[in-house]
Amino acid sequence: MGFALVIAIGGATGGSAWAQSLTLDLGDSATLTERALQIVALLTILSLAPSILIMVTSFTRIVVVLSLLRSALGLQTAPPNTVMIALALFLSAFIMAPTFQEAYDAGVRPLMEDTIDMEEAFVRASEPFHVFMRNQVRESDLALFQDLANMPAPETPEEISLRVLVPAFMISELRRAFEIGFLLYLPFIIIDLVIASLLMSMGMMMLPPVVISLPFKLIFFVLVDGWQLIAGSLVRSFGVG
């Protein structure tokens, strides 16, 4: 993730300088081997970037909540998946910006400056994400995967293995997303029940209640400024703002 940012920044800011003077110094075989390994690691990280985004950031909770919101409103394709994912990505970027910056400053930048090796860069860059996940994960989920891995309980939070922390964090995020989704469903279910009762009392049982209730749910969501409430609540649920 941070490596991709380095490439983008370097390409945007240093393209003209590279075009003016381009030299290739392979150095000795040891240096060449190390560079080759760094390139392989970089390509691997770039290929895994979408999975990393889902596993260790706020994206999972946000995209699940937005999907449940669309279902609660009774909408099938509006907003379309592209819009939902884009909104989830930008909200995740907003929430994770301090973590990304800290990981870049601590691990990626020193690696690009050749002041630390790849292993130390990984440790430094992963620490901010480790802290973020520890702040969001539930103790019971951590205990579950700690037991499944047959690993002793860590003495300090910093000693929690990523093998345990990442899956525990993901199921914690899914639980919280479902809790938020349940609360989102309640007002719209009430609207559906009221509309269904009115139609039955008027003898219009052949008319689907969903057809009538959808406009009322939409105007209700607009009147309460639903998108602002959802976005603000999701961001604040991670301790931001």
Coordinates of C-alpha atoms in Angstrom, one line a residue, residues 132-226:
F132 CA -5.5 0.2 14.6
M133 CA -6.8 -3.3 14.6
R134 CA -6.1 -3.8 18.3
N135 CA -8.2 -0.7 19.1
Q136 CA -11.2 -2.2 17.2
V137 CA -11.1 -5.9 17.8
R138 CA -13.1 -7.6 20.5
E139 CA -11.3 -9.5 23.3
S140 CA -13.6 -12.6 22.8
D141 CA -12.7 -12.8 19.1
L142 CA -9.0 -12.5 20.0
A143 CA -9.3 -15.2 22.6
L144 CA -11.1 -17.5 20.0
F145 CA -8.3 -17.4 17.4
Q146 CA -5.6 -17.5 20.1
D147 CA -7.1 -20.8 21.3
L148 CA -7.6 -22.1 17.7
A149 CA -4.0 -21.4 16.9
N150 CA -2.8 -23.1 20.2
M151 CA -0.8 -20.1 21.0
P152 CA -0.1 -18.9 24.6
A153 CA -1.7 -15.6 25.6
P154 CA 0.6 -12.7 24.9
E155 CA 1.9 -10.7 27.8
T156 CA 1.4 -7.4 26.1
P157 CA -0.9 -6.2 23.3
E158 CA 2.1 -5.6 21.1
E159 CA 3.0 -9.3 21.1
I160 CA -0.3 -10.3 19.5
S161 CA 0.5 -12.2 16.3
L162 CA -1.0 -10.9 13.0
R163 CA -2.1 -14.5 12.3
V164 CA -4.5 -14.1 15.2
L165 CA -5.2 -10.4 15.0
V166 CA -6.3 -10.1 11.4
P167 CA -9.1 -12.8 11.4
A168 CA -10.3 -11.6 14.8
F169 CA -10.4 -8.1 13.6
M170 CA -12.4 -9.1 10.5
I171 CA -15.2 -11.0 12.4
S172 CA -15.3 -8.1 14.9
E173 CA -15.9 -5.7 12.0
L174 CA -18.6 -8.0 10.6
R175 CA -20.4 -8.1 13.9
R176 CA -20.4 -4.4 14.3
A177 CA -21.6 -3.9 10.7
F178 CA -24.5 -6.2 11.4
E179 CA -25.4 -4.4 14.6
I180 CA -25.5 -1.1 12.7
G181 CA -27.5 -2.7 9.9
F182 CA -30.1 -4.0 12.4
L183 CA -30.6 -0.5 13.7
L184 CA -30.9 0.8 10.2
Y185 CA -33.6 -1.7 9.3
L186 CA -35.9 -0.8 12.2
P187 CA -37.4 2.5 11.0
F188 CA -37.9 1.2 7.5
I189 CA -39.6 -2.0 8.8
I190 CA -42.0 0.3 10.7
I191 CA -42.8 2.2 7.5
D192 CA -43.5 -1.1 5.7
L193 CA -45.8 -2.4 8.4
V194 CA -47.8 0.9 8.5
I195 CA -48.2 0.9 4.7
A196 CA -49.2 -2.8 4.7
S197 CA -51.8 -2.3 7.4
L198 CA -53.3 0.7 5.5
L199 CA -53.5 -1.3 2.3
M200 CA -55.2 -4.2 4.1
S201 CA -57.7 -1.9 5.8
M202 CA -58.6 -0.4 2.4
G203 CA -59.0 -3.8 0.8
M204 CA -56.1 -3.4 -1.6
M205 CA -54.4 -6.7 -0.7
M206 CA -53.3 -7.3 -4.3
L207 CA -51.1 -4.2 -4.4
P208 CA -47.6 -5.0 -3.2
P209 CA -46.8 -2.8 -0.1
V210 CA -43.2 -2.4 -1.2
V211 CA -44.4 -0.4 -4.3
I212 CA -46.1 2.1 -2.0
S213 CA -43.7 2.2 0.9
L214 CA -40.6 2.8 -1.2
P215 CA -41.3 6.5 -1.9
F216 CA -42.1 7.1 1.8
K217 CA -38.8 5.4 2.8
L218 CA -36.9 7.5 0.4
I219 CA -38.4 10.8 1.5
F220 CA -37.9 9.8 5.1
F221 CA -34.3 9.1 4.5
V222 CA -33.8 12.4 2.7
L223 CA -35.6 14.4 5.4
V224 CA -33.4 13.1 8.2
D225 CA -30.3 13.8 6.0
G226 CA -29.5 10.1 6.0

